[in-house]
Amino acid sequence: MEKHAIAGLSIPSIEIMDGYPTMDTATHAPDSDRTRLRRYHWLAKYDRDAINAIIDAGIICQVAYVFDGAPYVTPTSHWRIGDHVYWHGSSASRMLKAQEKRIPVCFSVTHLDGIVFARAAMNHNVLYRSVMAFGEASTTSEEEKRHVLSVFTDRLAPGLWDYARPPSEQEWKATKVIKLKLDEVAAKVNDALPGDEDIDLATDRWAGMVSLELAQKPPVADPRLTADIPMPEFVKKFRYAGQPGNRSMWVENLAEDEK
């Protein structure tokens, strides 16, 4: 491990670990041994504010589990309330039927923030924020299901739940909600510069980053609408929450590039 200075950037102290620059960050203890990062452990974030921000910034998660001896990974929508994450689906879903039996699951969320081009072929990288949680999932009660689904809907767009037609009893019956308590959870965040060695830094090869963001476009009305139906305010005000990470090591160069 060695201290390293990056020319032209006014940033906090940077250390080189296994060839990769990384910011000095506050340390927090992992929840358990299996949430302790071992590969690139300096990218770990164990504090709940950082973890919650990554979970809340996304709409899609992946849930992994073993069903009838075979591994599955299911992408689905998620939301967080306090120290629980939730996802929902059909009552007939094999995934939800298996998970309601409190089988072990792995929950994950990932955001891609950029592509890093390095001077050395093995040092190209991606900028990302990710969370992984372990535990036993369980089914919510009927009362809790009705509450948390309204929270989920209004999380997408405040006011959407009250605007839409309420679910029928058959629709409630056909829907299950699964929850997982965030007892074992960790985040991994890479916002680092290219992990090039000194011999590579001395060459005339270009290195840098291409920033990636998810673009939001204007709303498009259902063509079956009649002309006199106005667009609700919650649609006009809708903003996707999944903004990119701060890319702290790149911040000054990004500001220059965007002028």
Coordinates of C-alpha atoms in Angstrom, one line a residue:
M1 CA 0.0 0.0 0.0
E2 CA 1.4 3.4 -0.9
K3 CA 0.3 7.0 -1.1
H4 CA -0.2 8.3 -4.6
A5 CA -0.8 11.8 -6.0
I6 CA -2.8 12.4 -9.1
A7 CA -1.7 15.4 -11.1
G8 CA -4.3 18.1 -11.7
L9 CA -6.8 16.8 -9.2
S10 CA -7.5 18.3 -5.8
I11 CA -8.9 15.4 -4.0
P12 CA -8.6 13.8 -0.5
S13 CA -5.8 11.3 0.2
I14 CA -5.6 8.5 -2.3
E15 CA -4.0 5.2 -1.6
I16 CA -2.8 2.5 -4.0
M17 CA -4.0 -1.0 -3.0
D18 CA -3.1 -3.9 -5.4
G19 CA -2.6 -1.3 -8.1
Y20 CA -6.0 0.4 -7.7
P21 CA -6.4 4.0 -6.4
T22 CA -9.0 4.3 -3.7
M23 CA -10.3 7.1 -1.5
D24 CA -9.7 7.1 2.3
T25 CA -13.1 6.3 3.7
A26 CA -14.6 5.8 7.2
T27 CA -14.6 2.2 8.2
H28 CA -17.6 0.3 9.6
A29 CA -17.7 -3.3 10.7
P30 CA -19.5 -5.8 8.4
D31 CA -22.7 -7.4 9.7
S32 CA -21.3 -10.9 9.4
D33 CA -18.3 -12.9 8.0
R34 CA -20.1 -13.6 4.7
T35 CA -20.8 -9.9 4.1
R36 CA -17.1 -9.0 4.7
L37 CA -15.5 -8.2 1.3
R38 CA -12.3 -10.1 0.6
R39 CA -11.6 -9.2 -3.0
Y40 CA -11.0 -5.5 -3.4
H41 CA -12.1 -5.1 0.2
W42 CA -11.2 -1.3 0.2
L43 CA -14.3 -0.8 -2.0
A44 CA -16.6 -2.0 0.8
K45 CA -19.1 0.2 2.5
Y46 CA -20.8 -1.1 5.5
D47 CA -22.6 2.0 6.8
R48 CA -26.4 1.9 6.4
D49 CA -26.7 5.3 4.9
A50 CA -24.6 4.3 2.0
I51 CA -26.3 1.0 1.6
N52 CA -29.8 2.4 1.8
A53 CA -29.0 5.1 -0.8
I54 CA -27.9 2.4 -3.3
I55 CA -31.0 0.3 -2.7
D56 CA -33.3 3.3 -2.9
A57 CA -31.7 4.7 -6.1
G58 CA -32.9 1.7 -8.1
I59 CA -36.2 0.0 -9.1
I60 CA -34.9 -3.4 -10.2
C61 CA -33.1 -5.9 -8.1
Q62 CA -32.0 -9.6 -8.5
V63 CA -33.1 -12.3 -6.0
A64 CA -31.1 -15.5 -6.1
Y65 CA -32.2 -18.8 -4.4
V66 CA -32.1 -22.5 -4.9
F67 CA -35.4 -24.3 -6.0
D68 CA -35.7 -28.0 -6.4
G69 CA -31.9 -28.3 -6.3
A70 CA -31.3 -25.8 -9.2
P71 CA -30.1 -22.2 -8.8
Y72 CA -32.3 -19.3 -10.0
V73 CA -31.8 -15.5 -10.2
T74 CA -35.0 -13.5 -10.7
P75 CA -35.0 -9.8 -11.6
T76 CA -37.9 -8.0 -10.0
S77 CA -39.0 -4.6 -8.7
H78 CA -38.0 -3.8 -5.1
W79 CA -38.5 -1.1 -2.5
R80 CA -37.2 -0.5 1.1
I81 CA -39.0 0.5 4.2
G82 CA -36.8 0.9 7.2
D83 CA -34.5 -2.1 7.6
H84 CA -36.6 -4.4 5.3
V85 CA -36.6 -4.7 1.5
Y86 CA -39.7 -6.0 -0.3
W87 CA -40.6 -7.4 -3.7
H88 CA -43.9 -8.7 -5.0
G89 CA -45.4 -11.0 -7.7
S90 CA -48.1 -13.5 -8.5
S91 CA -49.4 -15.8 -5.8
A92 CA -48.9 -18.6 -8.4
S93 CA -45.2 -17.8 -8.8
R94 CA -42.9 -20.7 -8.1
M95 CA -40.3 -18.1 -6.9
L96 CA -42.6 -16.6 -4.3
K97 CA -44.0 -19.9 -3.2
A98 CA -40.5 -21.1 -2.5
Q99 CA -39.4 -17.9 -0.8
E100 CA -42.4 -17.8 1.5
K101 CA -41.0 -21.0 3.1
R102 CA -38.1 -18.9 4.5
I103 CA -35.5 -20.4 2.2
P104 CA -32.1 -18.6 2.1
V105 CA -31.9 -15.9 -0.6
C106 CA -29.4 -13.4 -1.9
F107 CA -30.7 -10.0 -2.8
S108 CA -28.6 -7.6 -4.9
V109 CA -28.9 -4.2 -6.6
T110 CA -26.3 -2.8 -9.0
H111 CA -25.9 0.6 -10.8
L112 CA -23.5 1.0 -13.7
D113 CA -22.0 4.5 -13.6
G114 CA -19.2 4.4 -16.2
I115 CA -16.5 2.6 -18.2
V116 CA -12.9 3.1 -17.3
F117 CA -10.3 2.8 -20.0
A118 CA -6.8 2.1 -18.7
R119 CA -3.3 2.1 -20.2
A120 CA -2.9 -1.6 -19.5
A121 CA -5.2 -4.2 -21.0
M122 CA -5.9 -6.0 -17.6
N123 CA -6.8 -2.7 -15.9
H124 CA -9.9 -1.6 -17.8
N125 CA -12.7 -1.4 -15.3
V126 CA -16.3 -0.2 -14.6
L127 CA -17.6 2.3 -12.2
Y128 CA -20.5 0.9 -10.1
R129 CA -22.4 0.9 -6.9
S130 CA -23.8 -2.4 -5.6
V131 CA -25.5 -3.9 -2.6
M132 CA -25.7 -7.6 -1.6
A133 CA -27.8 -8.9 1.3
F134 CA -28.3 -12.4 2.7
G135 CA -31.1 -13.9 4.7
E136 CA -34.3 -15.8 4.8
A137 CA -37.2 -14.3 3.0
S138 CA -40.7 -14.4 4.3
T139 CA -44.3 -13.5 3.2
T140 CA -45.9 -10.4 4.6
S141 CA -49.3 -10.6 6.4
E142 CA -52.4 -9.5 4.5
E143 CA -52.5 -6.2 6.4
E144 CA -48.8 -5.5 5.8
K145 CA -49.1 -6.4 2.2
R146 CA -51.8 -3.8 1.6
H147 CA -49.8 -1.2 3.3
V148 CA -46.4 -1.8 1.7
L149 CA -47.8 -2.1 -1.8
S150 CA -49.2 1.4 -1.4
V151 CA -45.8 2.6 -0.2
F152 CA -44.2 1.0 -3.3
T153 CA -46.6 2.6 -5.7
D154 CA -46.2 6.1 -4.2
R155 CA -42.5 5.6 -4.2
L156 CA -42.6 5.5 -8.0
A157 CA -44.7 8.6 -8.1
P158 CA -46.3 10.3 -5.1
G159 CA -50.1 10.3 -5.5
L160 CA -50.2 7.4 -7.9
W161 CA -51.8 5.0 -5.5
D162 CA -54.8 7.3 -4.8
Y163 CA -55.2 8.2 -8.4
A164 CA -55.5 4.7 -9.8
R165 CA -58.4 2.3 -9.4
P166 CA -58.0 0.4 -6.1
P167 CA -57.2 -3.3 -6.4
S168 CA -60.1 -5.7 -6.4
E169 CA -60.2 -8.5 -3.8
Q170 CA -59.3 -11.0 -6.5
E171 CA -56.2 -8.9 -7.4
W172 CA -55.2 -8.8 -3.7
K173 CA -55.6 -12.5 -3.5
A174 CA -53.5 -13.0 -6.6
T175 CA -50.6 -11.0 -5.2
K176 CA -47.9 -11.9 -2.7
V177 CA -45.3 -9.6 -1.1
I178 CA -42.0 -11.0 0.1
K179 CA -39.7 -9.2 2.6
L180 CA -36.1 -9.6 3.7
K181 CA -34.7 -8.0 6.8
L182 CA -31.3 -6.3 6.1
D183 CA -29.4 -8.1 8.9
E184 CA -26.6 -9.2 6.6
V185 CA -25.8 -6.6 4.0
A186 CA -22.9 -4.8 2.5
A187 CA -22.2 -2.4 -0.4
K188 CA -19.3 -2.3 -2.9
V189 CA -18.6 1.0 -4.7
N190 CA -16.0 1.6 -7.3
D191 CA -15.3 5.2 -8.3
A192 CA -11.6 4.8 -8.7
L193 CA -9.1 6.0 -11.4
P194 CA -7.5 3.4 -13.7
G195 CA -5.3 1.0 -11.6
D196 CA -2.2 1.4 -13.8
E197 CA 1.3 0.7 -12.5
D198 CA 4.0 3.4 -12.6
I199 CA 5.5 1.8 -15.7
D200 CA 2.1 2.3 -17.5
L201 CA 1.6 5.9 -16.1
A202 CA 4.9 6.8 -17.8
T203 CA 3.6 5.9 -21.3
D204 CA 1.8 8.0 -23.8
R205 CA -1.3 5.9 -23.8
W206 CA -4.6 7.6 -23.1
A207 CA -6.6 6.6 -20.0
G208 CA -9.9 7.9 -18.7
M209 CA -13.6 7.3 -18.2
V210 CA -16.9 7.4 -20.1
S211 CA -19.7 8.4 -17.8
L212 CA -23.0 6.6 -18.1
E213 CA -26.4 7.7 -17.0
L214 CA -29.9 6.5 -17.6
A215 CA -31.8 9.2 -19.6
Q216 CA -35.4 10.1 -18.8
K217 CA -37.6 11.1 -21.8
P218 CA -40.9 13.0 -21.8
P219 CA -44.1 11.1 -20.9
V220 CA -46.0 9.5 -23.8
A221 CA -49.8 9.2 -23.4
D222 CA -51.7 6.0 -24.1
P223 CA -53.1 6.4 -27.6
R224 CA -56.5 5.1 -26.3
L225 CA -56.9 8.2 -24.1
T226 CA -59.6 10.7 -25.0
A227 CA -58.3 14.2 -25.7
D228 CA -60.0 15.7 -22.6
I229 CA -58.1 13.6 -20.1
P230 CA -55.3 15.7 -18.6
M231 CA -51.9 14.4 -17.6
P232 CA -51.7 14.1 -13.8
E233 CA -49.2 16.3 -11.9
F234 CA -47.4 13.2 -10.5
V235 CA -46.5 12.2 -14.1
K236 CA -45.3 15.7 -14.9
K237 CA -43.2 15.8 -11.8
F238 CA -41.9 12.3 -12.1
R239 CA -38.1 12.0 -11.9
Y240 CA -36.2 8.8 -11.9
A241 CA -34.2 8.5 -8.7
G242 CA -31.4 6.4 -10.0
Q243 CA -28.8 9.1 -10.5
P244 CA -25.2 8.3 -11.0
G245 CA -22.7 8.0 -8.1
N246 CA -20.5 11.0 -7.2
R247 CA -17.4 9.5 -9.0
S248 CA -15.4 11.5 -6.4
M249 CA -12.0 10.9 -8.0
W250 CA -13.2 12.2 -11.3
V251 CA -15.2 15.2 -10.2
E252 CA -12.9 18.0 -11.3
N253 CA -12.2 16.4 -14.7
L254 CA -15.9 15.8 -15.2
A255 CA -16.7 19.4 -14.5
E256 CA -14.2 20.6 -17.1
D257 CA -15.4 18.1 -19.7
E258 CA -19.1 19.2 -19.3
K259 CA -18.4 22.9 -19.8

